[in-house]
Amino acid sequence: MDDALPKALPPEKSDPSEDWTIVLPRRGKKNRTVNKFVIPKRQMEVQLWAPIDLETDPERESKLKQKMDTCIKKFENSEFYRNLLSQIRNPDIVDKFSKVLGSEEKMQMVVYGIGSIESFEPPRLQLCLAILLQRSFDWIGGIELFDPIISLTESKVLTSLGCTVLSINEQGRRRAVKPTFFFMPHCEAELYDNLLEANWEVDRLNRLVIFGNSFEAYEQHASLCKSSAVTSSRKHVLAIRSFAEELGVDTFSDDSFRAFHGTSWHFFGPSAEADLQIIL
Ligand SMILES: C[S@@+](CC[C@H](N)C(=O)[O-])C[C@H]1O[C@@H](n2cnc3c(N)ncnc32)[C@H](O)[C@@H]1O
């Protein structure tokens, strides 16, 4: 994590006068060079991030790497994974992914909120799925990943598994400048809401796929709880329901249930900006 400057720039520039340029010295270089990146002013809560623990040891890393390798092998042969693969290969869902891809060949995968892969089984199973999907489908590009609780050991293992660990906390506000597959199992509702808000335009919403908590369940919960604080923190999640298609993921074994219960694929299809005015 020494070269922990952003490997991906989250925002797309719109009006440069609204942007802030951040200039950082690179650590560990004798002739100090600078890195510049730009964050739109509207997204100023985006924060630079580095793991809190600055220590790791090779033994701990290799133990976790072995644990992940074993988990991937086991998961690949699980009934849950085989079923999910056939769900994705169903012509109906293939068609939805093709629409999101448009003329692009690949869709970047952004993983938010994976949790601690060292401490808990559900985050490990979720990561196995992200990695196996990326290995199985050539239209899925690289994996970028962020969770503020990731340790340095986890970060190193994630990197060794081919993931790019982001060093800024985007607060879920990545704009889908290109087709993007957001892999967010069991994230907080506010993170989905931030993501939708940052992409609240017809073209952008059509360019993204979310694998995460059921928005239909959020809608049912909102109709029961009627708390204005709850509904206002999820207003984009609730408003998108009119232009969203949701396909649930089946979970039947205990392991897959803990890692994926209540999870759905979400595709969006507003056809005109006017459709999105309901939120204003
Ligand atoms: C409810 S936990 C789910 C963890 C894991 N996916 C699971 O199912 O056990 C939500 C996760 O979102 C992470 N999170 C919170 N804010 C985040 C942010 N701004 N970007 C990415 N992840 C975030 C938390 O640290 C936490 O690990």
Coordinates of C-alpha atoms and ligand atoms in Angstrom, one line a residue:
M1 CA 0.0 0.0 0.0
D2 CA 3.0 2.3 -0.2
D3 CA 2.0 3.5 -3.6
A4 CA -1.5 4.0 -2.3
L5 CA -2.6 6.7 -4.6
P6 CA -5.8 6.3 -6.5
K7 CA -5.6 3.8 -9.2
A8 CA -9.0 4.8 -10.5
L9 CA -10.5 8.2 -10.7
P10 CA -14.1 8.0 -9.6
P11 CA -15.5 11.1 -11.0
E12 CA -16.1 12.2 -14.6
K13 CA -15.3 15.9 -14.9
S14 CA -18.2 18.1 -15.9
D15 CA -17.5 21.8 -15.2
P16 CA -13.8 22.2 -14.3
S17 CA -14.6 25.3 -12.2
E18 CA -16.6 23.1 -9.9
D19 CA -13.7 20.7 -9.4
W20 CA -10.9 20.5 -6.8
T21 CA -7.5 19.4 -7.8
I22 CA -5.7 17.5 -5.1
V23 CA -1.9 17.3 -5.4
L24 CA -0.1 14.7 -3.3
P25 CA 3.6 13.9 -2.9
R26 CA 4.3 10.3 -3.5
R27 CA 5.7 8.5 -0.5
G28 CA 9.0 6.7 -0.4
K29 CA 10.6 8.4 -3.4
K30 CA 13.8 10.3 -3.1
N31 CA 13.0 12.7 -5.9
R32 CA 9.5 13.4 -4.8
T33 CA 7.1 13.5 -7.7
V34 CA 3.5 14.6 -7.4
N35 CA 0.2 12.9 -8.3
K36 CA -2.8 14.9 -9.2
F37 CA -6.4 13.9 -9.3
V38 CA -9.6 15.6 -9.4
I39 CA -12.8 15.3 -7.3
P40 CA -15.8 17.4 -8.2
K41 CA -16.8 19.8 -5.5
R42 CA -20.2 18.2 -5.2
Q43 CA -18.4 15.0 -4.0
M44 CA -16.2 16.5 -1.4
E45 CA -17.1 13.9 1.1
V46 CA -14.9 11.5 -0.9
Q47 CA -12.0 10.8 1.4
L48 CA -8.5 9.6 1.0
W49 CA -8.1 6.3 2.8
A50 CA -5.4 3.9 4.0
P51 CA -5.8 0.9 6.4
I52 CA -5.5 1.9 10.0
D53 CA -3.2 -1.0 10.9
L54 CA 0.2 -0.4 9.3
E55 CA 1.6 -3.7 10.1
T56 CA 1.2 -7.1 8.6
D57 CA 3.4 -10.2 8.4
P58 CA 4.1 -12.6 5.6
E59 CA 2.8 -15.6 7.6
R60 CA -0.6 -14.0 8.2
E61 CA -0.8 -13.0 4.6
S62 CA 0.0 -16.4 3.3
K63 CA -2.5 -18.1 5.7
L64 CA -5.2 -15.8 4.5
K65 CA -4.2 -16.3 0.8
Q66 CA -4.4 -20.1 1.3
K67 CA -7.8 -19.8 3.0
M68 CA -9.1 -17.8 0.1
D69 CA -7.7 -20.2 -2.5
T70 CA -9.4 -23.1 -0.7
C71 CA -12.6 -21.2 -0.4
I72 CA -12.6 -20.3 -4.2
K73 CA -12.1 -24.0 -5.1
K74 CA -14.9 -25.1 -2.8
F75 CA -17.2 -22.3 -3.9
E76 CA -16.6 -23.0 -7.6
N77 CA -18.1 -26.5 -7.1
S78 CA -21.0 -25.4 -4.9
E79 CA -24.6 -25.9 -6.1
F80 CA -25.2 -22.2 -5.3
Y81 CA -22.5 -21.1 -7.7
R82 CA -23.6 -23.5 -10.5
N83 CA -27.2 -22.2 -10.1
L84 CA -26.1 -18.6 -10.2
L85 CA -24.0 -19.3 -13.4
S86 CA -27.1 -20.8 -15.1
Q87 CA -29.1 -17.7 -14.0
I88 CA -26.5 -15.4 -15.6
R89 CA -26.5 -17.5 -18.8
N90 CA -30.2 -17.4 -19.2
P91 CA -30.9 -15.5 -22.5
D92 CA -33.2 -13.0 -20.7
I93 CA -30.4 -11.9 -18.3
V94 CA -27.7 -12.1 -21.1
D95 CA -29.9 -9.6 -23.0
K96 CA -30.0 -7.2 -20.0
F97 CA -26.2 -7.4 -19.6
S98 CA -25.7 -6.8 -23.4
K99 CA -27.9 -3.7 -23.2
V100 CA -25.7 -2.4 -20.3
L101 CA -22.6 -3.1 -22.3
G102 CA -23.8 -1.4 -25.4
S103 CA -20.9 -1.1 -27.8
E104 CA -18.3 -1.6 -25.1
E105 CA -16.5 -5.0 -24.8
K106 CA -16.1 -4.9 -21.0
M107 CA -17.8 -3.9 -17.9
Q108 CA -15.7 -2.8 -14.9
M109 CA -16.5 -4.5 -11.6
V110 CA -16.6 -2.2 -8.5
V111 CA -17.0 -4.1 -5.2
Y112 CA -18.1 -2.0 -2.3
G113 CA -18.7 -3.1 1.3
I114 CA -17.2 -6.6 1.2
G115 CA -16.4 -6.6 4.9
S116 CA -13.5 -8.5 6.6
I117 CA -12.4 -11.5 4.6
E118 CA -10.0 -12.5 7.4
S119 CA -12.7 -12.5 10.1
F120 CA -15.9 -13.7 8.5
E121 CA -17.1 -16.4 6.1
P122 CA -19.9 -14.4 4.3
P123 CA -17.4 -11.7 3.0
R124 CA -15.0 -14.6 1.8
L125 CA -17.9 -16.3 -0.1
Q126 CA -18.9 -12.9 -1.6
L127 CA -15.3 -12.3 -2.7
C128 CA -15.1 -15.8 -4.2
L129 CA -18.2 -15.1 -6.2
A130 CA -16.8 -11.7 -7.5
I131 CA -13.5 -13.3 -8.5
L132 CA -15.1 -16.4 -10.1
L133 CA -17.5 -14.3 -12.1
Q134 CA -14.7 -12.1 -13.4
R135 CA -12.7 -15.3 -14.3
S136 CA -15.7 -16.9 -16.1
F137 CA -17.0 -14.0 -18.2
D138 CA -14.7 -12.2 -20.5
W139 CA -17.0 -9.2 -20.6
I140 CA -16.2 -8.4 -17.0
G141 CA -13.1 -6.3 -16.7
G142 CA -10.9 -5.6 -13.7
I143 CA -12.1 -5.6 -10.1
E144 CA -11.8 -2.5 -8.0
L145 CA -12.7 -2.9 -4.4
F146 CA -13.2 -0.7 -1.4
D147 CA -14.3 -1.2 2.2
P148 CA -13.1 1.2 4.9
I149 CA -12.5 -1.6 7.4
I150 CA -10.1 -3.6 5.2
S151 CA -6.8 -4.3 7.0
L152 CA -3.4 -4.0 5.5
T153 CA -3.1 -7.9 5.4
E154 CA -6.5 -8.1 3.7
S155 CA -5.5 -5.4 1.2
K156 CA -2.3 -7.3 0.3
V157 CA -4.2 -10.6 -0.2
L158 CA -6.9 -8.9 -2.2
T159 CA -4.2 -7.4 -4.5
S160 CA -2.5 -10.8 -4.9
L161 CA -5.9 -12.1 -6.0
G162 CA -6.0 -9.6 -8.8
C163 CA -8.2 -6.9 -7.2
T164 CA -7.3 -3.2 -7.1
V165 CA -7.9 -1.9 -3.6
L166 CA -9.0 1.8 -3.9
S167 CA -7.3 4.3 -1.7
I168 CA -10.2 6.8 -1.7
N169 CA -13.5 6.3 0.0
E170 CA -15.9 7.3 -2.8
Q171 CA -18.8 6.9 -0.4
G172 CA -20.4 4.7 -3.1
R173 CA -20.5 7.7 -5.5
R174 CA -18.7 6.3 -8.5
R175 CA -20.2 7.6 -11.7
A176 CA -20.9 5.0 -14.4
V177 CA -19.0 6.8 -17.2
K178 CA -18.6 3.4 -18.8
P179 CA -20.7 0.2 -18.2
T180 CA -20.1 -0.8 -14.6
F181 CA -21.1 -3.8 -12.5
F182 CA -21.5 -2.8 -8.9
F183 CA -21.0 -5.8 -6.6
M184 CA -22.4 -4.8 -3.3
P185 CA -23.9 -7.7 -1.3
H186 CA -25.4 -6.7 2.0
C187 CA -24.4 -3.0 1.9
E188 CA -26.2 -0.4 3.9
A189 CA -29.2 1.2 2.0
E190 CA -27.4 4.6 2.1
L191 CA -24.5 3.3 0.0
Y192 CA -26.9 2.2 -2.8
D193 CA -28.7 5.5 -2.5
N194 CA -25.4 7.4 -2.9
L195 CA -24.6 5.4 -5.9
L196 CA -27.9 6.0 -7.6
E197 CA -27.8 9.7 -6.7
A198 CA -24.4 10.1 -8.3
N199 CA -25.8 8.4 -11.5
W200 CA -29.2 10.0 -11.6
E201 CA -29.3 10.5 -15.3
V202 CA -30.8 8.3 -18.0
D203 CA -27.5 7.3 -19.7
R204 CA -25.7 6.5 -16.5
L205 CA -28.5 4.5 -15.0
N206 CA -28.7 2.4 -18.2
R207 CA -25.0 1.8 -17.9
L208 CA -25.0 0.1 -14.5
V209 CA -25.9 -3.1 -12.9
I210 CA -26.1 -3.6 -9.2
F211 CA -25.8 -6.9 -7.4
G212 CA -27.0 -6.2 -3.9
N213 CA -29.9 -6.0 -1.4
S214 CA -33.4 -6.3 -2.8
F215 CA -34.8 -2.8 -3.5
E216 CA -38.2 -4.3 -3.5
A217 CA -37.7 -5.3 0.1
Y218 CA -36.7 -1.7 0.9
E219 CA -39.9 -0.5 -0.7
Q220 CA -42.0 -3.0 1.3
H221 CA -40.2 -1.9 4.5
A222 CA -40.7 1.8 3.7
S223 CA -44.4 1.2 3.2
L224 CA -44.6 -0.4 6.6
C225 CA -42.4 1.8 8.6
K226 CA -43.4 5.2 7.2
S227 CA -40.5 7.0 8.9
S228 CA -39.6 10.1 6.9
A229 CA -35.9 9.9 8.1
V230 CA -35.7 6.4 6.7
T231 CA -37.4 7.1 3.4
S232 CA -35.4 10.3 2.8
S233 CA -32.1 8.5 3.3
R234 CA -33.2 6.0 0.6
K235 CA -35.2 8.2 -1.7
H236 CA -33.3 7.2 -4.9
V237 CA -33.6 3.5 -4.0
L238 CA -37.3 3.9 -3.6
A239 CA -37.8 6.2 -6.7
I240 CA -35.8 4.0 -9.0
R241 CA -38.3 1.1 -8.5
S242 CA -40.5 2.4 -11.3
F243 CA -37.7 2.0 -13.8
A244 CA -35.9 -1.0 -12.3
E245 CA -36.0 -4.7 -13.1
E246 CA -35.0 -6.9 -10.2
L247 CA -34.1 -10.6 -10.3
G248 CA -33.7 -12.4 -7.0
V249 CA -30.9 -14.8 -6.3
D250 CA -31.8 -18.2 -4.8
T251 CA -30.1 -19.2 -1.6
F252 CA -30.7 -22.6 -0.1
S253 CA -27.6 -23.8 1.8
D254 CA -26.7 -22.3 5.1
D255 CA -23.4 -20.8 3.8
S256 CA -24.9 -19.2 0.8
F257 CA -27.9 -18.0 2.8
R258 CA -25.7 -16.1 5.2
A259 CA -23.7 -14.6 2.4
F260 CA -26.4 -13.9 -0.2
H261 CA -29.9 -13.9 1.4
G262 CA -32.1 -11.1 0.1
T263 CA -29.7 -10.4 -2.8
S264 CA -30.9 -9.4 -6.3
W265 CA -29.6 -8.3 -9.7
H266 CA -30.8 -4.8 -10.5
F267 CA -31.1 -3.4 -14.0
F268 CA -32.4 0.1 -14.7
G269 CA -34.2 1.5 -17.7
P270 CA -35.5 5.1 -17.4
S271 CA -36.2 6.3 -20.9
A272 CA -36.3 10.1 -20.5
E273 CA -34.8 12.6 -18.0
A274 CA -38.4 13.5 -17.2
D275 CA -38.8 10.1 -15.7
L276 CA -36.2 11.0 -13.1
Q277 CA -37.7 14.4 -12.1
I278 CA -39.8 12.6 -9.5
I279 CA -36.9 12.9 -7.1
L280 CA -36.5 16.7 -7.3
Ligands
LIG1 C1 -23.5 -4.7 6.6 S1 -21.8 -4.8 6.3 C2 -21.7 -6.1 5.1 C3 -20.4 -6.8 5.0 C4 -20.4 -8.0 4.1 N1 -20.7 -7.7 2.7 C5 -21.3 -9.1 4.6 O1 -22.3 -9.4 4.0 O2 -21.0 -9.6 5.7 C6 -21.6 -3.3 5.3 C7 -20.1 -3.1 4.9 O3 -20.1 -1.8 4.2 C8 -18.9 -1.2 4.5 N2 -18.9 0.2 4.1 C9 -19.3 1.3 4.9 N3 -19.1 2.4 4.2 C10 -18.6 2.1 3.0 C11 -18.1 2.9 1.9 N4 -18.2 4.2 2.0 N5 -17.6 2.3 0.9 C12 -17.5 0.9 0.8 N6 -17.9 0.1 1.9 C13 -18.4 0.7 3.0 C14 -18.7 -1.5 6.0 O4 -17.4 -1.2 6.4 C15 -19.2 -2.9 6.1 O5 -18.1 -3.8 5.9

